[in-house]
Short mmCIF file of C-alpha atoms and ligand atoms in Angstrom, two decimals:
data_model
loop_
_atom_site.label_atom_id
_atom_site.label_comp_id
_atom_site.label_asym_id
_atom_site.label_seq_id
_atom_site.Cartn_x
_atom_site.Cartn_y
_atom_site.Cartn_z
CA MET A 128 164.97 -8.83 -20.80
CA LYS A 129 168.17 -10.42 -21.67
CA ARG A 130 168.25 -14.28 -21.67
CA THR A 131 170.56 -16.93 -22.98
CA LYS A 132 169.53 -18.77 -26.26
CA ILE A 133 170.94 -21.89 -27.78
CA ALA A 134 172.36 -20.58 -31.16
CA GLY A 135 173.88 -23.90 -32.41
CA ILE A 136 173.88 -27.53 -31.36
CA GLY A 137 176.26 -30.43 -32.52
CA HIS A 138 177.23 -33.92 -31.50
CA TYR A 139 179.73 -36.42 -32.29
CA VAL A 140 179.98 -40.20 -31.49
CA PRO A 141 182.86 -42.48 -32.33
CA GLU A 142 182.45 -44.91 -35.37
CA LYS A 143 183.11 -48.15 -33.40
CA CYS A 144 179.82 -49.54 -32.20
CA VAL A 145 180.05 -52.17 -29.39
CA THR A 146 176.90 -54.41 -29.04
CA ASN A 147 175.84 -56.03 -25.76
CA GLN A 148 176.79 -59.35 -27.50
CA ASP A 149 180.37 -57.97 -27.98
CA LEU A 150 180.74 -57.40 -24.30
CA THR A 151 179.97 -61.12 -23.53
CA GLN A 152 183.53 -61.92 -24.88
CA TYR A 153 185.02 -60.10 -21.83
CA MET A 154 182.55 -60.69 -19.05
CA ASP A 155 179.60 -62.80 -17.96
CA THR A 156 176.72 -60.90 -19.16
CA SER A 157 174.02 -61.11 -21.82
CA ASP A 158 172.15 -59.07 -24.36
CA GLU A 159 168.99 -59.92 -22.53
CA TRP A 160 170.15 -58.72 -19.10
CA ILE A 161 171.55 -55.54 -20.28
CA GLN A 162 168.40 -54.60 -22.39
CA GLU A 163 165.94 -55.70 -19.72
CA ARG A 164 167.73 -53.74 -16.95
CA THR A 165 168.94 -50.71 -18.83
CA GLY A 166 167.32 -50.48 -22.38
CA ILE A 167 170.95 -50.29 -23.86
CA LYS A 168 171.50 -52.21 -26.97
CA GLU A 169 174.78 -50.80 -28.00
CA ARG A 170 177.34 -48.11 -27.28
CA ARG A 171 180.20 -46.34 -29.12
CA TYR A 172 183.86 -46.71 -28.11
CA ALA A 173 186.41 -44.11 -29.15
CA GLU A 174 189.56 -45.28 -30.96
CA ASN A 175 192.33 -45.35 -28.29
CA HIS A 176 195.55 -43.44 -29.21
CA LYS A 177 193.61 -41.63 -31.94
CA GLU A 178 190.79 -39.93 -30.09
CA THR A 179 190.40 -38.55 -26.60
CA THR A 180 187.72 -36.88 -24.66
CA SER A 181 188.88 -33.47 -25.72
CA THR A 182 189.02 -34.54 -29.56
CA LEU A 183 185.45 -36.01 -29.30
CA GLY A 184 184.39 -32.59 -27.73
CA THR A 185 186.17 -30.74 -30.44
CA ARG A 186 184.29 -32.61 -33.21
CA ALA A 187 180.90 -31.95 -31.48
CA ALA A 188 181.96 -28.15 -30.95
CA GLU A 189 182.93 -27.76 -34.79
CA ILE A 190 179.35 -28.79 -35.71
CA ALA A 191 177.79 -26.54 -33.07
CA ILE A 192 179.87 -23.52 -34.09
CA GLU A 193 178.88 -24.10 -37.78
CA ASN A 194 175.18 -24.44 -36.85
CA ALA A 195 175.49 -21.13 -34.85
CA GLY A 196 176.83 -19.48 -37.99
CA ILE A 197 179.82 -17.89 -36.20
CA ASP A 198 183.58 -18.08 -36.48
CA LYS A 199 185.39 -20.21 -33.85
CA ASN A 200 187.33 -16.89 -32.99
CA GLU A 201 184.05 -15.44 -31.82
CA ILE A 202 183.90 -17.80 -28.89
CA ASP A 203 184.80 -15.87 -25.88
CA PHE A 204 184.41 -18.54 -23.20
CA ILE A 205 184.66 -22.37 -22.98
CA ILE A 206 183.04 -24.53 -20.52
CA PHE A 207 183.88 -28.33 -20.62
CA ALA A 208 181.99 -30.88 -18.60
CA THR A 209 183.49 -34.20 -18.28
CA LEU A 210 184.56 -36.90 -15.71
CA SER A 211 186.88 -38.63 -18.18
CA ALA A 212 189.34 -35.85 -18.86
CA ASP A 213 192.43 -36.30 -21.08
CA TYR A 214 194.75 -35.46 -18.12
CA PHE A 215 194.39 -35.24 -14.44
CA PHE A 216 195.28 -31.69 -15.05
CA PRO A 217 195.06 -29.25 -16.98
CA GLY A 218 191.41 -29.67 -17.91
CA CYS A 219 189.83 -30.49 -21.34
CA GLY A 220 188.78 -26.81 -21.93
CA VAL A 221 192.22 -25.61 -22.89
CA LEU A 222 192.88 -28.78 -24.88
CA LEU A 223 189.68 -28.11 -26.99
CA GLN A 224 190.71 -24.47 -27.37
CA ARG A 225 193.87 -25.71 -28.82
CA GLU A 226 192.37 -28.61 -30.97
CA LEU A 227 189.77 -26.16 -32.36
CA GLY A 228 192.57 -23.89 -33.48
CA ILE A 229 191.19 -20.78 -31.78
CA THR A 230 193.59 -18.14 -32.69
CA LYS A 231 192.07 -15.45 -30.54
CA THR A 232 194.15 -16.22 -27.38
CA GLU A 233 193.45 -15.73 -23.66
CA ILE A 234 189.63 -16.43 -23.76
CA GLY A 235 188.55 -18.18 -20.64
CA ALA A 236 188.15 -21.87 -20.30
CA LEU A 237 186.52 -23.66 -17.34
CA ASP A 238 186.26 -27.38 -16.67
CA ILE A 239 183.23 -28.77 -14.85
CA ARG A 240 183.42 -31.99 -12.71
CA ASN A 241 179.84 -32.79 -12.10
CA GLN A 242 179.64 -36.05 -13.94
CA CYS A 243 176.02 -36.84 -15.06
CA SER A 244 174.76 -33.33 -14.20
CA GLY A 245 177.80 -31.52 -15.64
CA PHE A 246 176.03 -30.22 -18.74
CA ILE A 247 173.13 -28.70 -16.64
CA TYR A 248 175.61 -27.20 -14.23
CA GLY A 249 177.61 -25.76 -17.24
CA LEU A 250 174.38 -24.39 -18.78
CA SER A 251 173.51 -22.67 -15.42
CA VAL A 252 177.03 -21.09 -15.16
CA ALA A 253 176.96 -19.92 -18.90
CA ASP A 254 173.47 -18.46 -18.42
CA GLN A 255 174.71 -16.26 -15.59
CA PHE A 256 177.75 -15.05 -17.47
CA ILE A 257 175.57 -14.26 -20.56
CA ARG A 258 172.71 -12.48 -18.66
CA SER A 259 175.33 -10.44 -16.76
CA GLY A 260 176.77 -9.27 -20.10
CA MET A 261 180.17 -10.75 -19.48
CA TYR A 262 180.24 -13.01 -22.57
CA LYS A 263 178.48 -13.24 -25.89
CA ASN A 264 179.32 -16.59 -27.38
CA ILE A 265 179.95 -19.28 -24.89
CA LEU A 266 180.80 -22.82 -26.10
CA LEU A 267 179.52 -25.51 -23.77
CA VAL A 268 180.69 -29.03 -24.34
CA GLY A 269 179.95 -32.35 -22.66
CA ALA A 270 182.16 -35.22 -23.68
CA GLU A 271 183.26 -38.54 -22.32
CA MET A 272 185.53 -41.49 -23.13
CA HIS A 273 184.47 -43.87 -20.64
CA SER A 274 185.87 -46.88 -22.58
CA MET A 275 189.40 -46.00 -21.37
CA GLY A 276 188.57 -46.47 -17.75
CA LEU A 277 186.25 -49.28 -17.36
CA ASP A 278 186.77 -52.85 -15.71
CA PHE A 279 185.93 -55.35 -18.45
CA SER A 280 186.12 -58.38 -16.11
CA THR A 281 182.94 -59.88 -14.69
CA GLU A 282 183.69 -57.95 -11.51
CA GLY A 283 183.01 -54.69 -13.28
CA ARG A 284 180.04 -55.72 -15.42
CA GLY A 285 177.46 -53.74 -13.35
CA VAL A 286 179.13 -50.57 -14.34
CA THR A 287 180.87 -51.24 -17.55
CA VAL A 288 177.81 -52.24 -19.57
CA ILE A 289 176.11 -48.97 -18.99
CA PHE A 290 178.66 -46.49 -20.19
CA GLY A 291 179.68 -45.28 -23.64
CA ASP A 292 181.63 -42.58 -25.38
CA GLY A 293 180.38 -39.41 -27.10
CA ALA A 294 180.21 -35.71 -27.08
CA GLY A 295 177.76 -32.93 -27.50
CA ALA A 296 178.08 -29.18 -27.63
CA VAL A 297 176.06 -25.94 -27.78
CA VAL A 298 176.84 -22.30 -28.54
CA LEU A 299 175.03 -20.05 -26.17
CA GLN A 300 174.35 -16.32 -27.01
CA PRO A 301 172.30 -13.49 -25.49
CA THR A 302 168.82 -12.92 -26.75
CA GLU A 303 166.20 -10.09 -26.23
CA GLU A 304 163.46 -11.96 -28.00
CA GLU A 305 160.32 -11.97 -25.71
CA GLY A 306 159.95 -15.14 -23.73
CA LYS A 307 162.69 -17.05 -25.43
CA GLY A 308 165.84 -18.68 -24.08
CA VAL A 309 166.87 -20.32 -20.73
CA LEU A 310 163.90 -19.65 -18.36
CA THR A 311 165.48 -21.15 -15.33
CA THR A 312 167.95 -23.50 -13.99
CA HIS A 313 168.18 -25.47 -10.69
CA LEU A 314 171.16 -27.06 -9.13
CA HIS A 315 171.45 -29.37 -6.07
CA SER A 316 174.09 -31.59 -4.42
CA ASP A 317 174.27 -33.82 -1.45
CA GLY A 318 177.69 -35.33 -0.63
CA THR A 319 176.41 -37.85 1.91
CA ASN A 320 176.80 -40.81 -0.56
CA ALA A 321 179.74 -39.42 -2.58
CA GLU A 322 181.56 -42.85 -2.75
CA GLU A 323 178.44 -44.67 -3.86
CA LEU A 324 179.02 -43.68 -7.54
CA ALA A 325 182.53 -42.73 -7.82
CA MET A 326 186.01 -43.32 -9.16
CA ILE A 327 188.11 -43.15 -6.09
CA ASN A 328 191.52 -43.64 -7.49
CA PRO A 329 193.74 -42.00 -8.49
CA GLY A 330 193.28 -39.15 -5.83
CA SER A 331 194.73 -37.42 -2.87
CA HIS A 332 192.37 -39.09 -0.43
CA GLY A 333 195.03 -41.44 1.01
CA GLY A 334 192.26 -43.48 2.54
CA TYR A 335 190.84 -40.46 4.59
CA HIS A 336 187.24 -40.74 3.56
CA GLY A 337 186.95 -44.34 4.27
CA ASN A 338 188.71 -47.65 4.68
CA LYS A 339 192.36 -47.38 3.65
CA GLU A 340 192.37 -51.16 2.74
CA LYS A 341 189.22 -50.82 0.63
CA TYR A 342 190.47 -47.94 -1.41
CA GLY A 343 193.94 -49.50 -1.80
CA PHE A 344 195.90 -46.90 -0.03
CA GLU A 345 199.34 -47.94 1.58
CA ASP A 346 201.82 -46.21 3.60
CA ASP A 347 204.88 -46.63 1.35
CA GLY A 348 207.34 -44.36 2.92
CA HIS A 349 206.81 -41.74 0.21
CA PRO A 350 207.29 -38.36 1.97
CA GLY A 351 204.09 -36.96 0.49
CA GLY A 352 202.08 -40.00 -0.36
CA ILE A 353 201.11 -40.92 -3.90
CA PHE A 354 198.04 -40.90 -6.08
CA VAL A 355 198.40 -44.37 -7.55
CA THR A 356 199.65 -47.37 -5.17
CA GLN A 357 200.84 -50.71 -6.29
CA LYS A 358 197.91 -52.11 -4.29
CA MET A 359 195.51 -50.12 -6.35
CA VAL A 360 196.88 -51.66 -9.57
CA ASP A 361 197.18 -55.23 -8.02
CA ASP A 362 193.65 -55.12 -6.57
CA ASN A 363 191.86 -53.58 -9.60
CA LEU A 364 190.91 -50.41 -7.81
CA LEU A 365 191.35 -48.05 -10.68
CA ALA A 366 187.90 -48.23 -12.20
CA PRO A 367 184.55 -46.51 -11.17
CA ASN A 368 182.35 -48.30 -8.79
CA MET A 369 178.60 -47.81 -8.26
CA ASN A 370 175.83 -48.75 -5.88
CA GLY A 371 173.45 -49.10 -8.73
CA GLN A 372 170.26 -49.88 -6.53
CA LEU A 373 170.83 -46.70 -4.41
CA VAL A 374 171.64 -44.55 -7.41
CA PHE A 375 168.43 -45.74 -9.07
CA LYS A 376 166.38 -45.02 -5.93
CA LYS A 377 167.59 -41.55 -5.51
CA ALA A 378 167.37 -40.75 -9.15
CA VAL A 379 163.69 -41.59 -9.53
CA GLN A 380 162.97 -39.31 -6.54
CA LYS A 381 165.22 -36.41 -7.53
CA PHE A 382 164.52 -36.19 -11.29
CA PRO A 383 160.68 -35.47 -10.84
CA GLU A 384 161.42 -33.21 -7.69
CA VAL A 385 163.87 -30.90 -9.50
CA ILE A 386 161.56 -30.83 -12.68
CA HIS A 387 158.68 -29.70 -10.49
CA GLU A 388 160.85 -27.06 -8.92
CA ALA A 389 161.66 -25.61 -12.27
CA LEU A 390 158.03 -25.80 -13.32
CA ASN A 391 156.75 -24.09 -10.20
CA VAL A 392 159.13 -21.11 -10.40
CA THR A 393 158.06 -20.35 -13.96
CA GLY A 394 154.44 -20.92 -13.33
CA LEU A 395 154.35 -23.81 -16.08
CA LYS A 396 152.78 -27.31 -15.89
CA THR A 397 153.95 -30.64 -17.01
CA ASP A 398 151.54 -30.43 -19.80
CA ASP A 399 153.42 -27.37 -21.08
CA ILE A 400 156.54 -29.46 -21.61
CA ASP A 401 157.10 -30.08 -25.38
CA LEU A 402 159.96 -32.35 -24.80
CA LEU A 403 161.75 -33.66 -21.71
CA ILE A 404 165.40 -34.72 -22.30
CA PRO A 405 166.49 -36.54 -19.16
CA HIS A 406 170.10 -37.48 -18.76
CA GLN A 407 170.29 -40.92 -20.37
CA ALA A 408 171.21 -42.88 -17.33
CA ASN A 409 168.93 -46.03 -17.72
CA LEU A 410 165.68 -46.32 -19.73
CA ARG A 411 163.99 -47.60 -16.67
CA ILE A 412 164.79 -44.46 -14.84
CA SER A 413 163.41 -42.42 -17.73
CA ALA A 414 160.22 -44.50 -17.79
CA PHE A 415 159.79 -44.03 -14.06
CA VAL A 416 160.25 -40.28 -14.47
CA GLN A 417 157.95 -40.06 -17.38
CA LYS A 418 155.23 -41.89 -15.49
CA SER A 419 155.74 -39.78 -12.27
CA LEU A 420 155.21 -36.57 -14.25
CA GLY A 421 152.39 -37.96 -16.18
CA LEU A 422 154.14 -37.25 -19.59
CA LYS A 423 153.08 -38.83 -22.87
CA ASP A 424 155.65 -40.67 -25.08
CA HIS A 425 155.88 -37.86 -27.56
CA GLN A 426 157.04 -35.61 -24.47
CA VAL A 427 160.17 -37.54 -23.68
CA PHE A 428 163.29 -38.19 -25.74
CA ASN A 429 165.38 -41.28 -25.28
CA ASN A 430 168.40 -42.55 -27.20
CA ILE A 431 170.10 -44.51 -24.48
CA HIS A 432 169.56 -47.75 -26.65
CA LYS A 433 172.19 -46.53 -29.20
CA TYR A 434 174.78 -44.89 -27.05
CA GLY A 435 174.49 -46.24 -23.39
CA ASN A 436 175.02 -43.73 -20.59
CA THR A 437 177.55 -40.99 -21.88
CA THR A 438 177.32 -38.92 -18.59
CA ALA A 439 178.01 -35.29 -19.27
CA ALA A 440 177.55 -35.79 -23.06
CA SER A 441 174.19 -37.53 -22.87
CA ILE A 442 171.99 -34.36 -22.83
CA PRO A 443 173.69 -32.44 -25.59
CA ILE A 444 173.92 -35.56 -27.77
CA ALA A 445 170.16 -36.03 -27.29
CA MET A 446 169.33 -32.33 -27.89
CA SER A 447 171.29 -32.49 -31.07
CA GLU A 448 169.47 -35.76 -32.24
CA ALA A 449 166.15 -34.47 -31.23
CA LEU A 450 166.48 -31.36 -33.28
CA GLN A 451 167.71 -33.29 -36.35
CA GLU A 452 164.65 -35.65 -35.98
CA GLY A 453 162.32 -32.60 -35.86
CA ARG A 454 161.35 -33.24 -32.19
CA ILE A 455 162.35 -29.76 -31.20
CA LYS A 456 160.75 -26.85 -32.94
CA GLU A 457 160.62 -23.06 -32.59
CA ASN A 458 158.83 -21.86 -29.40
CA ASP A 459 158.95 -25.45 -27.88
CA LEU A 460 159.38 -25.72 -24.16
CA LEU A 461 162.32 -27.95 -23.55
CA CYS A 462 163.00 -29.54 -20.12
CA LEU A 463 166.47 -30.92 -19.21
CA ALA A 464 167.16 -32.77 -16.11
CA ALA A 465 169.84 -34.85 -14.64
CA PHE A 466 171.04 -36.89 -11.56
CA GLY A 467 174.26 -38.63 -10.90
CA SER A 468 177.57 -38.99 -9.09
CA GLY A 469 178.14 -36.67 -6.08
CA PHE A 470 175.15 -36.87 -5.71
CA THR A 471 174.49 -33.79 -7.88
CA TRP A 472 171.33 -33.13 -9.85
CA GLY A 473 169.64 -30.21 -11.71
CA SER A 474 167.03 -29.07 -14.29
CA ALA A 475 166.62 -26.42 -16.88
CA LEU A 476 163.74 -25.12 -18.82
CA ILE A 477 164.33 -23.50 -22.25
CA ARG A 478 161.94 -21.82 -24.65
CA MET A 479 163.44 -22.58 -28.03
O1 LIG B 123 174.25 -41.83 -14.78
C1 LIG B 123 173.81 -41.92 -13.44
C2 LIG B 123 174.54 -43.08 -13.05
N1 LIG B 123 173.94 -44.43 -12.99
C3 LIG B 123 172.76 -44.82 -12.97
O2 LIG B 123 171.80 -44.03 -13.07
C4 LIG B 123 172.58 -46.20 -12.67
C5 LIG B 123 171.39 -46.52 -11.81
N2 LIG B 123 171.19 -48.00 -11.55
C6 LIG B 123 170.96 -48.83 -12.49
O3 LIG B 123 170.75 -48.42 -13.67
C7 LIG B 123 170.85 -50.34 -12.00
O4 LIG B 123 171.05 -50.45 -10.70
C8 LIG B 123 171.81 -51.17 -12.81
C9 LIG B 123 171.52 -51.28 -14.28
C10 LIG B 123 173.18 -50.68 -12.70
C11 LIG B 123 171.77 -52.60 -12.16
O5 LIG B 123 170.43 -53.24 -12.22
P1 LIG B 123 169.83 -53.77 -10.93
O6 LIG B 123 168.51 -54.21 -11.40
O7 LIG B 123 169.93 -52.74 -9.90
O8 LIG B 123 170.67 -55.04 -10.74
P2 LIG B 123 171.49 -55.24 -9.40
O9 LIG B 123 172.72 -54.53 -9.19
O10 LIG B 123 170.61 -55.48 -8.28
O11 LIG B 123 172.00 -56.82 -9.78
C12 LIG B 123 171.14 -57.96 -9.95
C13 LIG B 123 171.89 -59.08 -10.32
C14 LIG B 123 173.11 -59.42 -9.54
O12 LIG B 123 173.19 -60.85 -9.49
P3 LIG B 123 172.67 -61.61 -8.19
O13 LIG B 123 173.44 -61.07 -6.99
O14 LIG B 123 171.24 -61.39 -8.13
O15 LIG B 123 173.00 -63.06 -8.56
C15 LIG B 123 174.24 -58.98 -10.35
O16 LIG B 123 175.36 -59.49 -10.06
O17 LIG B 123 172.54 -58.95 -11.70
C16 LIG B 123 173.84 -59.24 -11.65
N3 LIG B 123 174.46 -58.29 -12.78
C17 LIG B 123 174.56 -58.66 -13.96
N4 LIG B 123 174.30 -59.79 -14.65
C18 LIG B 123 174.44 -59.79 -15.99
C19 LIG B 123 174.91 -56.98 -12.55
N5 LIG B 123 175.46 -56.61 -13.72
C20 LIG B 123 175.23 -57.53 -14.61
C21 LIG B 123 175.52 -57.63 -16.03
N6 LIG B 123 175.15 -58.80 -16.62
N7 LIG B 123 176.10 -56.66 -16.65
#
């Protein structure tokens, strides 16, 4: 039976390390508050003007391609998951294709905008393409440059202290090896609370989904409306907003639910999980999930203390580090799970 295997993994984080203490220069916060509420000690910020989301992704992809032992021109499809794309359009997939220097032209490139669950959505899409025989070497990248779009005033502290920059990538290939590869993936969404964790502007909403005033839309006589109004700039409405408590409550419910769903489908149990890599949203969320599933410390991987929440990049960065640290071995059962903006969430089980 043909399945999808991970042939190579890589990650890249920018050099610049920003500690919690560093953030106190800009906003009223403290190392103690951030560590206690999130487990984060520091995060990385890319170098503005020299690095972008697609270049971070490219650095991670180069390592994944090398580890897969293939040439970049053997890649036949690119999937790029991010919420902090270089441009509004086109997506980062084509920019990475160019930056990597892939000379075999006209391969496919797809961008995925599913925020925290983007990597798992990308994995599921890639898995369908590989099992159907359509592609043989898919490059799946999760990358974020949050530092460009955060509100560094005290007003934005609830969001800003959490997020960091980085990238992770995997090369996915078909395998016929008995029992190996991606065993199952599960994807879910519920748009009821779409605006509760969102970057509303710039966008085409024109105030449609909610309060025009709140979202900074103004009728300015422009014949077709405009993505960015002066009011959005003046009222500081060009940064992400988050109802942290609601996200937290939903996350601790949906993570275990979607992990159990994957285990039930495959007839496996929580004891069978060698390593759970949860999207690195908040250390307290991971601890809740671990407790709810009855997992031991050695069964869960966390690195949020070093990088903060890197959204679509958090799972592949963690996979890459777990592999380097010897926490993932041949035949291990790896469980991936994520929950975030949308809300969208998902899980995957992979036999390594
Ligand atoms: O990747 C998925 C996306 N995001 C998540 O998964 C995040 C889920 N939510 C969370 O992680 C938590 O809700 C947060 C870490 C964001 C916030 O923690 P919390 O325990 O829910 O705090 P809170 O929002 O209820 O705020 C408690 C207090 C407030 O002050 P008052 O009103 O009690 O005086 C906030 O103004 O903490 C204040 N506060 C801060 N204080 C210092 C909020 N942010 C900060 C800050 N530094 N950075």
